[in-house]
């Protein structure tokens, strides 16, 4: 099955990039669980507790229909969708995504952040992002807003740049990358990583500004957007993670 021809996409970049600047970055150390919905597990200790401290390299997992939200000392926010598992490393400010979907908001000026998924890496500075990994290892990386720069690198070393409103799909089997325009207004309205939490994200106004700019460009026929449904972001089958519809469209 092919991508619909109306979907606008960019080819991955053909040049390499230096590493994200991290010299002035705050360490992404100890976090606190500020939201727990249903089954959330911390390491091998069983059920996690509200306000419990989470140390680096300790895996945090969510069960079916379950959500978790962490707040770091630098005020970064991390949310986990159902059926997800991740851990973090402080000095290199990295999040290791073993499965599922996360949303992260990093205040500008605190440094970059890396999302690692079995050889695939997404990097960005001062931003709000989503990342998803399916059971085959395919990777989705969404930039919701940023004041910095963003890139994704496949397991073969192939890089691609992203700007706010774009999603990079990385296929694990061959490292190929597609960068598409994603409808952010629909993401904010319907994604459970927005709708299932009482506290609004600190960056919600900036995300809305990107969505408004997208709407204007669509109105002026400058671009078309990958819809929320086309991206599979409303996928309810626990065997299929968000963005799975995009992965299935690869030949």
mmCIF file of C-alpha atoms in Angstrom:
data_model
loop_
_atom_site.group_PDB
_atom_site.id
_atom_site.type_symbol
_atom_site.label_atom_id
_atom_site.label_comp_id
_atom_site.label_asym_id
_atom_site.label_seq_id
_atom_site.Cartn_x
_atom_site.Cartn_y
_atom_site.Cartn_z
ATOM 1 C CA UNK A 1 0.000 0.000 0.000
ATOM 2 C CA UNK A 2 1.362 3.394 -0.995
ATOM 3 C CA UNK A 3 1.169 6.755 0.719
ATOM 4 C CA UNK A 4 -1.641 8.894 -0.684
ATOM 5 C CA UNK A 5 -0.254 11.096 -3.436
ATOM 6 C CA UNK A 6 -1.731 14.212 -1.847
ATOM 7 C CA UNK A 7 0.516 13.885 1.192
ATOM 8 C CA UNK A 8 3.394 16.288 1.075
ATOM 9 C CA UNK A 9 6.752 14.874 2.049
ATOM 10 C CA UNK A 10 10.391 15.843 2.015
ATOM 11 C CA UNK A 11 13.258 13.606 1.117
ATOM 12 C CA UNK A 12 15.776 12.994 3.848
ATOM 13 C CA UNK A 13 18.791 15.286 3.916
ATOM 14 C CA UNK A 14 21.911 14.110 2.113
ATOM 15 C CA UNK A 15 24.471 15.800 4.325
ATOM 16 C CA UNK A 16 25.736 15.072 7.821
ATOM 17 C CA UNK A 17 25.494 17.130 10.977
ATOM 18 C CA UNK A 18 27.661 17.705 14.010
ATOM 19 C CA UNK A 19 26.462 16.668 17.437
ATOM 20 C CA UNK A 20 23.941 18.811 19.261
ATOM 21 C CA UNK A 21 25.601 21.275 21.661
ATOM 22 C CA UNK A 22 25.499 19.945 25.205
ATOM 23 C CA UNK A 23 28.284 21.831 26.996
ATOM 24 C CA UNK A 24 25.872 24.169 28.830
ATOM 25 C CA UNK A 25 23.141 21.580 29.291
ATOM 26 C CA UNK A 26 21.646 20.762 32.656
ATOM 27 C CA UNK A 27 21.865 17.087 33.535
ATOM 28 C CA UNK A 28 18.607 15.243 33.065
ATOM 29 C CA UNK A 29 18.793 13.674 36.504
ATOM 30 C CA UNK A 30 16.211 12.506 39.022
ATOM 31 C CA UNK A 31 12.557 12.852 38.038
ATOM 32 C CA UNK A 32 9.312 12.763 39.994
ATOM 33 C CA UNK A 33 6.137 10.898 39.029
ATOM 34 C CA UNK A 34 3.472 13.593 39.008
ATOM 35 C CA UNK A 35 0.707 11.627 37.231
ATOM 36 C CA UNK A 36 -0.157 7.929 37.376
ATOM 37 C CA UNK A 37 -3.179 6.434 35.620
ATOM 38 C CA UNK A 38 -3.841 2.726 36.170
ATOM 39 C CA UNK A 39 -0.885 0.331 35.877
ATOM 40 C CA UNK A 40 2.546 1.981 35.995
ATOM 41 C CA UNK A 41 5.646 -0.045 36.925
ATOM 42 C CA UNK A 42 9.042 1.231 38.027
ATOM 43 C CA UNK A 43 11.942 -1.190 37.506
ATOM 44 C CA UNK A 44 11.377 -4.533 39.204
ATOM 45 C CA UNK A 45 9.705 -2.951 42.241
ATOM 46 C CA UNK A 46 6.149 -3.460 41.019
ATOM 47 C CA UNK A 47 3.583 -0.676 41.017
ATOM 48 C CA UNK A 48 4.910 2.889 41.046
ATOM 49 C CA UNK A 49 3.545 5.500 43.445
ATOM 50 C CA UNK A 50 2.536 9.107 42.934
ATOM 51 C CA UNK A 51 5.384 11.542 43.759
ATOM 52 C CA UNK A 52 7.877 8.677 43.725
ATOM 53 C CA UNK A 53 11.393 9.578 42.578
ATOM 54 C CA UNK A 54 12.687 7.944 39.411
ATOM 55 C CA UNK A 55 16.449 7.514 39.016
ATOM 56 C CA UNK A 56 18.345 7.262 35.747
ATOM 57 C CA UNK A 57 18.528 3.930 33.900
ATOM 58 C CA UNK A 58 15.550 2.542 35.861
ATOM 59 C CA UNK A 59 12.867 1.503 33.339
ATOM 60 C CA UNK A 60 9.387 2.963 33.663
ATOM 61 C CA UNK A 61 6.550 0.990 32.050
ATOM 62 C CA UNK A 62 2.833 1.524 31.467
ATOM 63 C CA UNK A 63 0.214 -1.178 31.016
ATOM 64 C CA UNK A 64 -2.858 -1.223 28.780
ATOM 65 C CA UNK A 65 -4.975 1.908 29.256
ATOM 66 C CA UNK A 66 -2.298 3.393 31.513
ATOM 67 C CA UNK A 67 -0.392 6.697 31.510
ATOM 68 C CA UNK A 68 2.514 8.242 33.398
ATOM 69 C CA UNK A 69 3.932 11.755 33.666
ATOM 70 C CA UNK A 70 7.364 12.727 34.978
ATOM 71 C CA UNK A 71 8.802 16.114 35.882
ATOM 72 C CA UNK A 72 12.582 16.607 35.927
ATOM 73 C CA UNK A 73 14.573 19.109 37.984
ATOM 74 C CA UNK A 74 15.110 21.282 34.897
ATOM 75 C CA UNK A 75 11.272 21.476 34.530
ATOM 76 C CA UNK A 76 11.243 19.097 31.541
ATOM 77 C CA UNK A 77 8.001 17.113 31.290
ATOM 78 C CA UNK A 78 7.756 13.540 30.016
ATOM 79 C CA UNK A 79 4.521 11.653 29.325
ATOM 80 C CA UNK A 80 4.166 7.965 28.503
ATOM 81 C CA UNK A 81 1.291 6.430 26.529
ATOM 82 C CA UNK A 82 -0.165 2.958 27.251
ATOM 83 C CA UNK A 83 2.012 -0.098 26.565
ATOM 84 C CA UNK A 84 5.227 1.954 26.702
ATOM 85 C CA UNK A 85 8.620 1.453 28.307
ATOM 86 C CA UNK A 86 11.499 3.917 28.673
ATOM 87 C CA UNK A 87 14.430 4.978 30.851
ATOM 88 C CA UNK A 88 16.691 8.029 30.907
ATOM 89 C CA UNK A 89 20.391 8.845 31.224
ATOM 90 C CA UNK A 90 21.352 12.070 32.967
ATOM 91 C CA UNK A 91 24.672 13.347 31.586
ATOM 92 C CA UNK A 92 23.899 12.902 27.889
ATOM 93 C CA UNK A 93 20.240 13.903 28.389
ATOM 94 C CA UNK A 94 18.942 10.840 26.578
ATOM 95 C CA UNK A 95 15.674 8.926 26.734
ATOM 96 C CA UNK A 96 15.827 5.256 25.787
ATOM 97 C CA UNK A 97 12.522 4.202 24.227
ATOM 98 C CA UNK A 98 12.118 0.421 24.296
ATOM 99 C CA UNK A 99 8.516 0.403 23.129
ATOM 100 C CA UNK A 100 5.431 2.555 22.815
ATOM 101 C CA UNK A 101 5.052 6.332 22.641
ATOM 102 C CA UNK A 102 6.275 9.295 24.659
ATOM 103 C CA UNK A 103 5.819 13.042 24.641
ATOM 104 C CA UNK A 104 8.533 15.322 26.013
ATOM 105 C CA UNK A 105 8.642 19.064 26.663
ATOM 106 C CA UNK A 106 12.115 20.536 27.249
ATOM 107 C CA UNK A 107 12.334 24.226 28.238
ATOM 108 C CA UNK A 108 14.550 26.324 26.019
ATOM 109 C CA UNK A 109 17.983 26.944 27.517
ATOM 110 C CA UNK A 110 18.217 23.613 29.337
ATOM 111 C CA UNK A 111 20.100 21.852 26.523
ATOM 112 C CA UNK A 112 19.277 19.239 23.924
ATOM 113 C CA UNK A 113 17.614 15.879 24.344
ATOM 114 C CA UNK A 114 18.180 12.552 22.582
ATOM 115 C CA UNK A 115 15.633 9.805 21.947
ATOM 116 C CA UNK A 116 17.361 6.462 21.409
ATOM 117 C CA UNK A 117 15.573 3.439 19.975
ATOM 118 C CA UNK A 118 17.866 0.523 19.143
ATOM 119 C CA UNK A 119 20.313 2.406 16.942
ATOM 120 C CA UNK A 120 17.866 5.084 15.740
ATOM 121 C CA UNK A 121 18.390 8.519 17.316
ATOM 122 C CA UNK A 122 16.274 11.665 17.372
ATOM 123 C CA UNK A 123 17.933 14.865 18.658
ATOM 124 C CA UNK A 124 16.587 18.339 19.304
ATOM 125 C CA UNK A 125 17.172 21.426 21.450
ATOM 126 C CA UNK A 126 14.496 23.331 23.402
ATOM 127 C CA UNK A 127 11.350 21.683 22.143
ATOM 128 C CA UNK A 128 8.202 19.637 22.481
ATOM 129 C CA UNK A 129 8.306 16.295 20.698
ATOM 130 C CA UNK A 130 6.639 12.923 20.373
ATOM 131 C CA UNK A 131 8.435 9.659 19.647
ATOM 132 C CA UNK A 132 7.015 6.227 18.924
ATOM 133 C CA UNK A 133 8.478 2.783 18.405
ATOM 134 C CA UNK A 134 6.453 -0.170 17.136
ATOM 135 C CA UNK A 135 7.061 -3.867 17.764
ATOM 136 C CA UNK A 136 9.159 -4.210 14.588
ATOM 137 C CA UNK A 137 11.479 -1.400 15.681
ATOM 138 C CA UNK A 138 10.163 1.230 13.244
ATOM 139 C CA UNK A 139 10.459 4.712 14.698
ATOM 140 C CA UNK A 140 8.367 7.874 14.509
ATOM 141 C CA UNK A 141 9.722 11.272 15.612
ATOM 142 C CA UNK A 142 7.426 14.330 15.718
ATOM 143 C CA UNK A 143 8.543 17.913 16.328
ATOM 144 C CA UNK A 144 5.582 19.831 17.771
ATOM 145 C CA UNK A 145 7.484 23.066 18.362
ATOM 146 C CA UNK A 146 11.102 24.094 18.799
ATOM 147 C CA UNK A 147 13.342 27.129 19.111
ATOM 148 C CA UNK A 148 16.354 25.020 18.169
ATOM 149 C CA UNK A 149 17.296 22.430 15.578
ATOM 150 C CA UNK A 150 16.076 18.856 15.156
ATOM 151 C CA UNK A 151 17.350 15.824 13.308
ATOM 152 C CA UNK A 152 16.856 12.086 13.194
ATOM 153 C CA UNK A 153 19.497 9.520 12.269
ATOM 154 C CA UNK A 154 18.646 5.996 11.176
ATOM 155 C CA UNK A 155 20.485 2.845 12.238
ATOM 156 C CA UNK A 156 22.453 3.047 8.967
ATOM 157 C CA UNK A 157 23.669 6.589 9.735
ATOM 158 C CA UNK A 158 21.319 8.321 7.309
ATOM 159 C CA UNK A 159 20.245 11.765 8.677
ATOM 160 C CA UNK A 160 17.210 13.972 8.109
ATOM 161 C CA UNK A 161 16.306 17.405 9.470
ATOM 162 C CA UNK A 162 12.892 18.360 10.823
ATOM 163 C CA UNK A 163 11.051 21.614 11.453
ATOM 164 C CA UNK A 164 8.001 22.105 13.690
ATOM 165 C CA UNK A 165 4.951 20.256 12.406
ATOM 166 C CA UNK A 166 6.904 17.441 10.785
ATOM 167 C CA UNK A 167 7.136 13.736 11.549
ATOM 168 C CA UNK A 168 10.063 11.548 10.516
ATOM 169 C CA UNK A 169 9.295 7.864 9.934
ATOM 170 C CA UNK A 170 12.338 5.614 10.131
ATOM 171 C CA UNK A 171 12.084 2.035 8.908
ATOM 172 C CA UNK A 172 14.194 -0.316 10.989
ATOM 173 C CA UNK A 173 14.782 -2.935 8.293
ATOM 174 C CA UNK A 174 16.759 -0.706 5.899
ATOM 175 C CA UNK A 175 17.154 2.640 7.711
ATOM 176 C CA UNK A 176 15.110 4.563 5.156
ATOM 177 C CA UNK A 177 13.468 7.811 6.309
ATOM 178 C CA UNK A 178 10.383 9.746 5.245
ATOM 179 C CA UNK A 179 9.618 13.237 6.554
ATOM 180 C CA UNK A 180 5.969 14.310 6.385
ATOM 181 C CA UNK A 181 3.779 17.218 7.452
ATOM 182 C CA UNK A 182 1.509 16.185 10.362
ATOM 183 C CA UNK A 183 -1.721 17.966 11.328
ATOM 184 C CA UNK A 184 -0.782 19.301 14.775
ATOM 185 C CA UNK A 185 -4.213 20.732 15.526
ATOM 186 C CA UNK A 186 -5.673 17.221 15.358
ATOM 187 C CA UNK A 187 -2.845 15.835 17.501
ATOM 188 C CA UNK A 188 -3.545 18.353 20.268
ATOM 189 C CA UNK A 189 -7.302 17.752 20.101
ATOM 190 C CA UNK A 190 -7.278 13.955 20.046
ATOM 191 C CA UNK A 191 -3.975 12.480 21.208
ATOM 192 C CA UNK A 192 -4.356 10.937 24.691
ATOM 193 C CA UNK A 193 -0.915 12.337 25.518
ATOM 194 C CA UNK A 194 -2.704 15.701 25.535
ATOM 195 C CA UNK A 195 -6.276 14.803 26.491
ATOM 196 C CA UNK A 196 -5.585 12.292 29.300
ATOM 197 C CA UNK A 197 -3.692 14.719 31.556
ATOM 198 C CA UNK A 198 -5.126 17.467 33.764
ATOM 199 C CA UNK A 199 -2.185 19.853 33.439
ATOM 200 C CA UNK A 200 -1.725 21.545 30.063
ATOM 201 C CA UNK A 201 1.769 21.441 28.606
ATOM 202 C CA UNK A 202 3.781 24.636 29.215
ATOM 203 C CA UNK A 203 4.414 24.830 25.462
ATOM 204 C CA UNK A 204 0.768 24.463 24.372
ATOM 205 C CA UNK A 205 0.544 28.050 23.084
ATOM 206 C CA UNK A 206 3.650 27.564 20.923
ATOM 207 C CA UNK A 207 2.284 24.301 19.526
ATOM 208 C CA UNK A 208 -0.999 26.048 18.716
ATOM 209 C CA UNK A 209 0.943 28.768 16.884
ATOM 210 C CA UNK A 210 2.600 26.121 14.682
ATOM 211 C CA UNK A 211 -0.815 24.547 14.039
ATOM 212 C CA UNK A 212 -2.267 27.931 13.054
ATOM 213 C CA UNK A 213 0.611 28.477 10.624
ATOM 214 C CA UNK A 214 -0.049 25.045 9.110
ATOM 215 C CA UNK A 215 -3.733 25.910 8.665
ATOM 216 C CA UNK A 216 -2.836 29.127 6.855
ATOM 217 C CA UNK A 217 -0.465 27.322 4.511
ATOM 218 C CA UNK A 218 -3.107 24.681 3.737
ATOM 219 C CA UNK A 219 -5.653 27.441 3.081
ATOM 220 C CA UNK A 220 -3.218 29.058 0.640
ATOM 221 C CA UNK A 221 -2.553 25.644 -0.971
ATOM 222 C CA UNK A 222 1.111 25.740 0.039
ATOM 223 C CA UNK A 223 0.994 22.298 1.643
ATOM 224 C CA UNK A 224 -1.238 19.391 2.596
ATOM 225 C CA UNK A 225 -1.094 17.554 5.901
ATOM 226 C CA UNK A 226 -0.949 13.983 7.063
ATOM 227 C CA UNK A 227 -4.163 13.644 9.058
ATOM 228 C CA UNK A 228 -4.415 12.281 12.546
ATOM 229 C CA UNK A 229 -6.207 9.156 11.290
ATOM 230 C CA UNK A 230 -3.715 8.601 8.463
ATOM 231 C CA UNK A 231 -0.908 8.738 11.007
ATOM 232 C CA UNK A 232 -2.601 6.030 13.069
ATOM 233 C CA UNK A 233 -2.519 8.220 16.155
ATOM 234 C CA UNK A 234 -5.995 7.050 17.185
ATOM 235 C CA UNK A 235 -5.006 3.371 17.032
ATOM 236 C CA UNK A 236 -6.716 1.473 19.867
ATOM 237 C CA UNK A 237 -5.408 -2.044 19.180
ATOM 238 C CA UNK A 238 -2.789 -2.746 21.900
ATOM 239 C CA UNK A 239 -0.834 -4.815 19.380
ATOM 240 C CA UNK A 240 -0.336 -1.739 17.208
ATOM 241 C CA UNK A 241 1.305 1.400 18.514
ATOM 242 C CA UNK A 242 0.464 4.977 17.470
ATOM 243 C CA UNK A 243 1.746 5.864 14.000
ATOM 244 C CA UNK A 244 1.301 2.204 12.969
ATOM 245 C CA UNK A 245 -0.830 3.192 9.987
ATOM 246 C CA UNK A 246 2.148 5.065 8.576
ATOM 247 C CA UNK A 247 4.428 2.090 9.064
ATOM 248 C CA UNK A 248 2.000 -0.203 7.235
ATOM 249 C CA UNK A 249 2.057 2.090 4.208
ATOM 250 C CA UNK A 250 5.702 1.286 3.523
ATOM 251 C CA UNK A 251 6.329 -1.066 0.614
#
